[in-house]
Tab-separated table of C-alpha atoms in Angstrom:
chain	number	residue	atom	x	y	z
Q	1	MET	CA	-0.010	0.028	-0.016
Q	2	HIS	CA	2.830	2.403	0.894
Q	3	GLN	CA	4.440	1.851	-2.482
Q	4	ASN	CA	1.178	2.538	-4.227
Q	5	GLU	CA	0.799	5.863	-2.445
Q	6	ASP	CA	4.456	6.608	-3.490
Q	7	VAL	CA	3.772	5.908	-7.068
Q	8	GLU	CA	0.692	8.184	-6.965
Q	9	ASP	CA	2.995	11.045	-5.517
Q	10	ASN	CA	5.136	10.455	-8.512
Q	11	LEU	CA	2.275	10.443	-10.959
Q	12	LEU	CA	1.139	13.803	-9.658
Q	13	ASN	CA	4.698	15.169	-9.912
Q	14	TRP	CA	5.111	13.905	-13.512
Q	15	ASN	CA	1.863	15.533	-14.587
Q	16	ASP	CA	3.349	18.828	-13.451
Q	17	ARG	CA	6.664	18.094	-15.056
Q	18	ALA	CA	4.941	17.297	-18.420
Q	19	VAL	CA	3.535	20.867	-18.445
Q	20	VAL	CA	6.928	22.302	-17.633
Q	21	HIS	CA	8.665	20.131	-20.346
Q	22	ALA	CA	6.185	20.802	-22.983
Q	23	ASN	CA	6.349	24.562	-22.456
Q	24	GLY	CA	9.973	25.291	-22.994
Q	25	GLY	CA	11.723	22.811	-20.782
Q	26	TYR	CA	12.400	20.499	-23.876
Q	27	GLY	CA	13.217	23.388	-26.124
Q	28	ASP	CA	11.162	24.356	-29.257
Q	29	LEU	CA	8.972	21.347	-29.757
Q	30	ASP	CA	7.062	23.020	-32.548
Q	31	ALA	CA	10.314	23.248	-34.389
Q	32	PHE	CA	10.945	19.709	-33.514
Q	33	ALA	CA	7.722	18.513	-34.790
Q	34	ASP	CA	7.874	20.575	-37.982
Q	35	ASP	CA	11.283	19.183	-39.111
Q	36	PRO	CA	10.896	15.659	-40.350
Q	37	SER	CA	14.675	15.134	-39.987
Q	38	ALA	CA	14.844	16.141	-36.355
Q	39	LEU	CA	15.815	13.345	-34.024
Q	40	SER	CA	16.331	13.515	-30.191
Q	41	SER	CA	20.033	12.926	-28.956
Q	42	VAL	CA	18.513	10.391	-26.505
Q	43	THR	CA	17.154	8.238	-29.313
Q	44	LEU	CA	20.409	8.441	-31.292
Q	45	ARG	CA	22.307	7.093	-28.313
Q	46	ASP	CA	19.784	4.307	-27.820
Q	47	LEU	CA	20.072	3.399	-31.434
Q	48	GLU	CA	23.827	3.075	-31.146
Q	49	VAL	CA	23.316	0.530	-28.364
Q	50	LEU	CA	20.603	-1.319	-30.348
Q	51	LYS	CA	22.359	-1.356	-33.730
Q	52	PRO	CA	24.486	-4.514	-33.234
Q	53	HIS	CA	21.377	-6.578	-32.233
Q	54	LEU	CA	19.052	-5.515	-35.053
Q	55	PRO	CA	18.516	-6.983	-38.453
Q	56	GLU	CA	20.515	-5.729	-41.391
Q	57	HIS	CA	17.879	-3.249	-42.192
Q	58	GLY	CA	17.981	-1.817	-38.721
Q	59	ILE	CA	14.978	-0.387	-37.036
Q	60	LYS	CA	13.091	0.169	-40.201
Q	61	GLY	CA	9.715	-1.620	-40.451
Q	62	LEU	CA	9.915	-3.037	-36.923
Q	63	HIS	CA	7.011	-3.019	-34.518
Q	64	LEU	CA	8.290	-0.926	-31.536
Q	65	LEU	CA	7.085	0.004	-28.063
Q	66	HIS	CA	8.659	2.875	-26.076
Q	67	LEU	CA	8.111	2.355	-22.300
Q	68	GLN	CA	7.804	5.484	-20.121
Q	69	CYS	CA	7.608	7.661	-23.218
Q	70	HIS	CA	6.751	10.864	-21.404
Q	71	ILE	CA	5.704	13.710	-23.904
Q	72	GLY	CA	6.695	11.716	-26.971
Q	73	SER	CA	9.736	13.422	-28.512
Q	74	ASP	CA	11.859	10.222	-28.329
Q	75	THR	CA	8.856	8.162	-29.522
Q	76	ILE	CA	8.567	10.325	-32.532
Q	77	SER	CA	12.238	9.973	-33.183
Q	78	TRP	CA	11.834	6.155	-33.336
Q	79	TRP	CA	9.008	6.571	-35.828
Q	80	ARG	CA	11.128	8.862	-37.996
Q	81	LEU	CA	13.933	6.413	-37.805
Q	82	GLY	CA	11.641	3.984	-39.698
Q	83	ALA	CA	9.964	2.001	-36.966
Q	84	ARG	CA	6.288	1.212	-37.774
Q	85	ASP	CA	3.120	0.487	-35.738
Q	86	VAL	CA	4.847	2.440	-32.946
Q	87	TYR	CA	3.415	2.551	-29.424
Q	88	GLY	CA	4.330	4.736	-26.471
Q	89	LEU	CA	3.314	4.106	-22.945
Q	90	ASP	CA	3.340	6.234	-19.856
Q	91	PHE	CA	1.555	6.502	-16.578
Q	92	SER	CA	0.968	10.220	-16.761
Q	93	PRO	CA	-2.111	11.261	-18.626
Q	94	THR	CA	-0.953	14.782	-18.952
Q	95	SER	CA	2.319	13.576	-20.523
Q	96	LEU	CA	0.351	11.613	-23.003
Q	97	ASP	CA	-1.968	14.559	-23.859
Q	98	TYR	CA	1.149	16.544	-24.976
Q	99	ALA	CA	2.527	13.448	-26.697
Q	100	ARG	CA	-0.476	12.990	-28.798
Q	101	LYS	CA	-0.558	16.657	-29.764
Q	102	LEU	CA	3.192	16.629	-30.618
Q	103	SER	CA	2.718	13.484	-32.759
Q	104	GLU	CA	-0.279	14.950	-34.614
Q	105	ARG	CA	1.657	17.992	-35.481
Q	106	ALA	CA	4.602	15.864	-36.568
Q	107	GLY	CA	2.320	13.727	-38.752
Q	108	ALA	CA	3.593	10.684	-36.692
Q	109	SER	CA	1.319	7.717	-36.582
Q	110	ILE	CA	1.793	6.524	-32.881
Q	111	THR	CA	-0.592	4.821	-30.423
Q	112	TYR	CA	-0.259	6.021	-26.935
Q	113	VAL	CA	-1.259	3.895	-23.974
Q	114	GLN	CA	-1.648	5.103	-20.352
Q	115	SER	CA	-0.268	2.541	-17.918
Q	116	ASP	CA	2.431	2.010	-15.246
Q	117	ALA	CA	5.222	0.191	-17.067
Q	118	ARG	CA	4.994	-2.772	-14.777
Q	119	CYS	CA	1.571	-3.295	-16.026
Q	120	ALA	CA	2.130	-2.707	-19.793
Q	121	ALA	CA	1.024	-6.219	-20.977
Q	122	ASP	CA	-2.187	-6.013	-19.099
Q	123	ALA	CA	-2.908	-2.515	-20.659
Q	124	MET	CA	-2.454	-3.780	-24.152
Q	125	PRO	CA	-3.437	-7.485	-24.147
Q	126	ASP	CA	-4.029	-7.558	-27.852
Q	127	GLN	CA	-0.316	-6.596	-28.398
Q	128	LYS	CA	1.137	-9.596	-26.423
Q	129	GLY	CA	3.743	-11.355	-28.439
Q	130	THR	CA	3.881	-8.821	-31.160
Q	131	PHE	CA	6.578	-6.312	-30.556
Q	132	ASP	CA	9.911	-6.701	-32.432
Q	133	VAL	CA	11.665	-3.909	-30.166
Q	134	ILE	CA	10.918	-2.493	-26.773
Q	135	VAL	CA	13.108	0.351	-25.520
Q	136	THR	CA	13.132	2.382	-22.440
Q	137	SER	CA	15.803	4.998	-21.425
Q	138	CYS	CA	16.874	8.239	-19.718
Q	139	GLY	CA	15.559	8.330	-16.165
Q	140	THR	CA	12.988	5.463	-16.190
Q	141	ILE	CA	13.283	2.523	-13.832
Q	142	THR	CA	14.270	4.546	-10.780
Q	143	TRP	CA	10.592	5.514	-10.689
Q	144	LEU	CA	9.473	1.867	-10.449
Q	145	PRO	CA	9.385	0.298	-6.884
Q	146	ASP	CA	10.244	-3.208	-8.284
Q	147	LEU	CA	11.144	-4.829	-11.513
Q	148	LYS	CA	9.727	-8.456	-11.508
Q	149	ASP	CA	6.412	-7.485	-13.097
Q	150	TRP	CA	8.190	-4.900	-15.366
Q	151	ALA	CA	10.401	-7.702	-16.796
Q	152	ARG	CA	7.536	-10.145	-17.137
Q	153	SER	CA	5.453	-7.651	-18.924
Q	154	ILE	CA	8.332	-6.869	-21.334
Q	155	ALA	CA	8.769	-10.563	-22.060
Q	156	SER	CA	5.075	-11.015	-22.602
Q	157	LEU	CA	4.851	-8.306	-25.119
Q	158	LEU	CA	8.001	-9.233	-27.161
Q	159	THR	CA	7.636	-11.484	-30.219
Q	160	ASP	CA	9.811	-14.568	-30.234
Q	161	GLY	CA	13.280	-13.462	-30.981
Q	162	GLY	CA	12.267	-9.874	-30.164
Q	163	ILE	CA	14.791	-7.530	-28.485
Q	164	PHE	CA	14.568	-5.232	-25.279
Q	165	MET	CA	17.049	-2.375	-24.797
Q	166	ILE	CA	17.280	-0.180	-21.658
Q	167	ARG	CA	19.808	2.729	-21.274
Q	168	ASP	CA	19.439	4.649	-18.118
Q	169	ASN	CA	21.382	6.302	-15.289
Q	170	HIS	CA	24.162	4.081	-13.772
Q	171	PRO	CA	22.962	2.534	-10.528
Q	172	LEU	CA	26.181	4.028	-8.867
Q	173	LEU	CA	24.616	7.414	-9.261
Q	174	PHE	CA	21.834	6.539	-6.876
Q	175	ALA	CA	24.191	6.090	-3.979
Q	176	LEU	CA	26.129	9.348	-4.478
Q	177	ASN	CA	25.529	12.669	-2.805
Q	178	ASN	CA	24.601	15.862	-4.694
Q	179	GLU	CA	28.350	16.779	-5.133
Q	180	GLY	CA	28.688	13.433	-6.883
Q	181	MET	CA	31.871	11.990	-5.136
Q	182	SER	CA	30.633	10.656	-1.829
Q	183	ILE	CA	28.611	7.521	-1.101
Q	184	VAL	CA	25.802	8.686	1.097
Q	185	GLN	CA	23.034	5.911	0.720
Q	186	ASP	CA	22.632	2.314	-0.096
Q	187	TYR	CA	23.399	1.099	-3.540
Q	188	PHE	CA	21.598	-2.110	-3.435
Q	189	GLY	CA	18.250	-2.541	-5.182
Q	190	GLY	CA	15.183	-1.909	-3.038
Q	191	THR	CA	16.561	1.149	-1.471
Q	192	GLU	CA	14.110	4.031	-1.572
Q	193	THR	CA	14.782	7.722	-1.250
Q	194	THR	CA	12.129	10.529	-0.857
Q	195	TYR	CA	12.759	14.205	-1.400
Q	196	GLU	CA	10.889	17.459	-2.042
Q	197	THR	CA	11.639	19.754	-5.026
Q	198	ASP	CA	9.735	22.231	-7.258
Q	199	GLN	CA	12.426	21.816	-9.927
Q	200	SER	CA	12.901	19.353	-12.704
Q	201	TYR	CA	16.044	18.450	-14.547
Q	202	THR	CA	15.228	21.150	-17.013
Q	203	SER	CA	13.389	24.352	-16.745
Q	204	ALA	CA	10.565	25.966	-18.709
Q	205	THR	CA	10.996	29.162	-20.789
Q	206	ASP	CA	7.453	29.686	-22.164
Q	207	SER	CA	4.348	30.991	-20.424
Q	208	LEU	CA	1.131	29.256	-20.403
Q	209	GLU	CA	-2.077	30.826	-21.980
Q	210	ASP	CA	-2.837	32.704	-18.832
Q	211	GLY	CA	0.531	34.279	-18.812
Q	212	THR	CA	1.807	32.226	-15.856
Q	213	LYS	CA	4.879	30.148	-15.714
Q	214	PRO	CA	4.432	26.466	-15.549
Q	215	GLN	CA	5.328	25.143	-12.093
Q	216	ILE	CA	5.708	21.890	-10.212
Q	217	THR	CA	3.260	22.101	-7.279
Q	218	HIS	CA	3.269	18.374	-6.394
Q	219	THR	CA	6.872	18.461	-5.060
Q	220	THR	CA	7.237	14.944	-3.428
Q	221	ASN	CA	9.355	12.426	-5.396
Q	222	HIS	CA	10.142	8.814	-4.587
Q	223	ASN	CA	13.034	7.031	-6.344
Q	224	TRP	CA	14.086	3.332	-5.934
Q	225	ALA	CA	17.562	1.912	-6.475
Q	226	HIS	CA	17.963	-0.996	-8.893
Q	227	ASP	CA	21.426	-2.586	-9.019
Q	228	PHE	CA	22.769	-4.704	-11.808
Q	229	GLN	CA	22.041	-7.942	-10.096
Q	230	GLU	CA	18.333	-6.899	-9.677
Q	231	ILE	CA	17.915	-5.565	-13.349
Q	232	SER	CA	19.656	-8.696	-14.938
Q	233	SER	CA	17.952	-11.173	-12.664
Q	234	ALA	CA	14.469	-9.724	-13.372
Q	235	LEU	CA	15.035	-10.004	-17.166
Q	236	LEU	CA	16.640	-13.611	-16.919
Q	237	ASP	CA	13.906	-14.761	-14.648
Q	238	ALA	CA	11.233	-13.436	-17.086
Q	239	GLY	CA	12.807	-15.718	-19.739
Q	240	LEU	CA	15.038	-13.285	-21.514
Q	241	THR	CA	18.680	-13.774	-22.644
Q	242	ILE	CA	21.082	-10.906	-21.931
Q	243	GLU	CA	23.166	-10.243	-24.910
Q	244	ALA	CA	25.169	-7.084	-24.007
Q	245	ILE	CA	25.878	-4.817	-20.978
Q	246	GLY	CA	27.512	-1.372	-21.355
Q	247	GLU	CA	28.675	1.306	-19.178
Q	248	HIS	CA	28.988	4.965	-20.781
Q	249	ASN	CA	30.506	8.290	-19.886
Q	250	VAL	CA	27.861	10.467	-21.426
Q	251	ASP	CA	24.563	11.258	-19.783
Q	252	ASP	CA	21.398	12.814	-21.265
Q	253	TRP	CA	21.089	15.266	-18.483
Q	254	GLN	CA	23.056	17.052	-15.818
Q	255	SER	CA	22.797	14.217	-13.242
Q	256	LEU	CA	25.640	15.431	-11.265
Q	257	PRO	CA	26.433	19.183	-10.659
Q	258	MET	CA	30.032	19.192	-11.987
Q	259	LEU	CA	28.989	17.643	-15.443
Q	260	GLU	CA	29.700	19.858	-18.463
Q	261	TYR	CA	27.695	19.774	-21.654
Q	262	SER	CA	29.373	18.587	-24.754
Q	263	PRO	CA	27.916	20.115	-27.975
Q	264	GLU	CA	29.802	17.578	-29.988
Q	265	LEU	CA	28.408	14.645	-28.035
Q	266	GLN	CA	24.967	16.313	-27.310
Q	267	GLY	CA	25.260	15.149	-23.748
Q	268	TRP	CA	26.840	15.757	-20.344
Q	269	ILE	CA	30.253	14.442	-19.426
Q	270	MET	CA	32.604	14.511	-16.416
Q	271	PRO	CA	35.223	17.199	-16.485
Q	272	HIS	CA	38.801	15.856	-17.438
Q	273	ASN	CA	40.099	16.902	-14.093
Q	274	GLN	CA	37.513	14.775	-12.162
Q	275	PRO	CA	37.603	11.035	-11.669
Q	276	GLN	CA	35.920	9.340	-14.646
Q	277	ILE	CA	32.994	7.169	-13.629
Q	278	PRO	CA	30.174	5.650	-15.573
Q	279	LEU	CA	27.121	7.936	-15.923
Q	280	THR	CA	24.686	5.638	-17.705
Q	281	PHE	CA	24.485	1.939	-18.361
Q	282	SER	CA	22.883	-0.214	-21.136
Q	283	MET	CA	21.498	-3.629	-21.314
Q	284	VAL	CA	20.126	-5.557	-24.330
Q	285	ALA	CA	18.106	-8.748	-23.772
Q	286	ARG	CA	16.351	-10.932	-26.250
Q	287	LYS	CA	13.270	-13.312	-26.071
Q	288	LYS	CA	14.235	-16.782	-27.102
Q	289	ALA	CA	12.969	-17.739	-30.587
């Protein structure tokens, strides 16, 4: 019951975040939607992880599900890369409202589904066993209290031989303090942290129709640690085979205060005079054919 209440707190917070992100926090989304060649840097990094595990023709023509899709910019990018019959899933109805509007403006044919990622298979029973590719990335599983149902849902939705890819914040970051170089809390899976903030990882620049700035008024956040053993065990227990694990030194957002933005890499990196640690990880798993 406690976890359900915490997830509800997160839902209210992400409804607020969606308004912030869609009104300047993610840049000029109208320009993104209007440019058919525009692709998010998040999706391009995800694609680099996926490439070695895809057919020769790549992502083109594959049935794809994007879990925890938020306001849809990455989902649209997958569609623009050639994925077809694309689905996006998120637990926030406000996020999905913006995702649908953005996709309509972009002319992208995407089906959006509202659900907790742990219950994705129950939310779309007619899609069980049909997806060639399922992806999730960039700040996702820390918002899930546990991963067993998440992994089982992924396995249920994949077609035989289908591929799953996650690229997310490295588990080490969960244990670090805000300065980024001291261990201050448990690393192991199941650890929960609760904090209050009216800020997101990005800020809004536009005003709403009434002239006010979008704000986060539901300030309570709950995050859960998921270590490599928990993540890999959940996927293996669900019947998937892990094909690759990666650790990377580029993040999609400023997850530590000392990180510097690299225009060349379109991401955040540790300064050269700081100890180099992994900022993100990736894992690729396949459903047995």
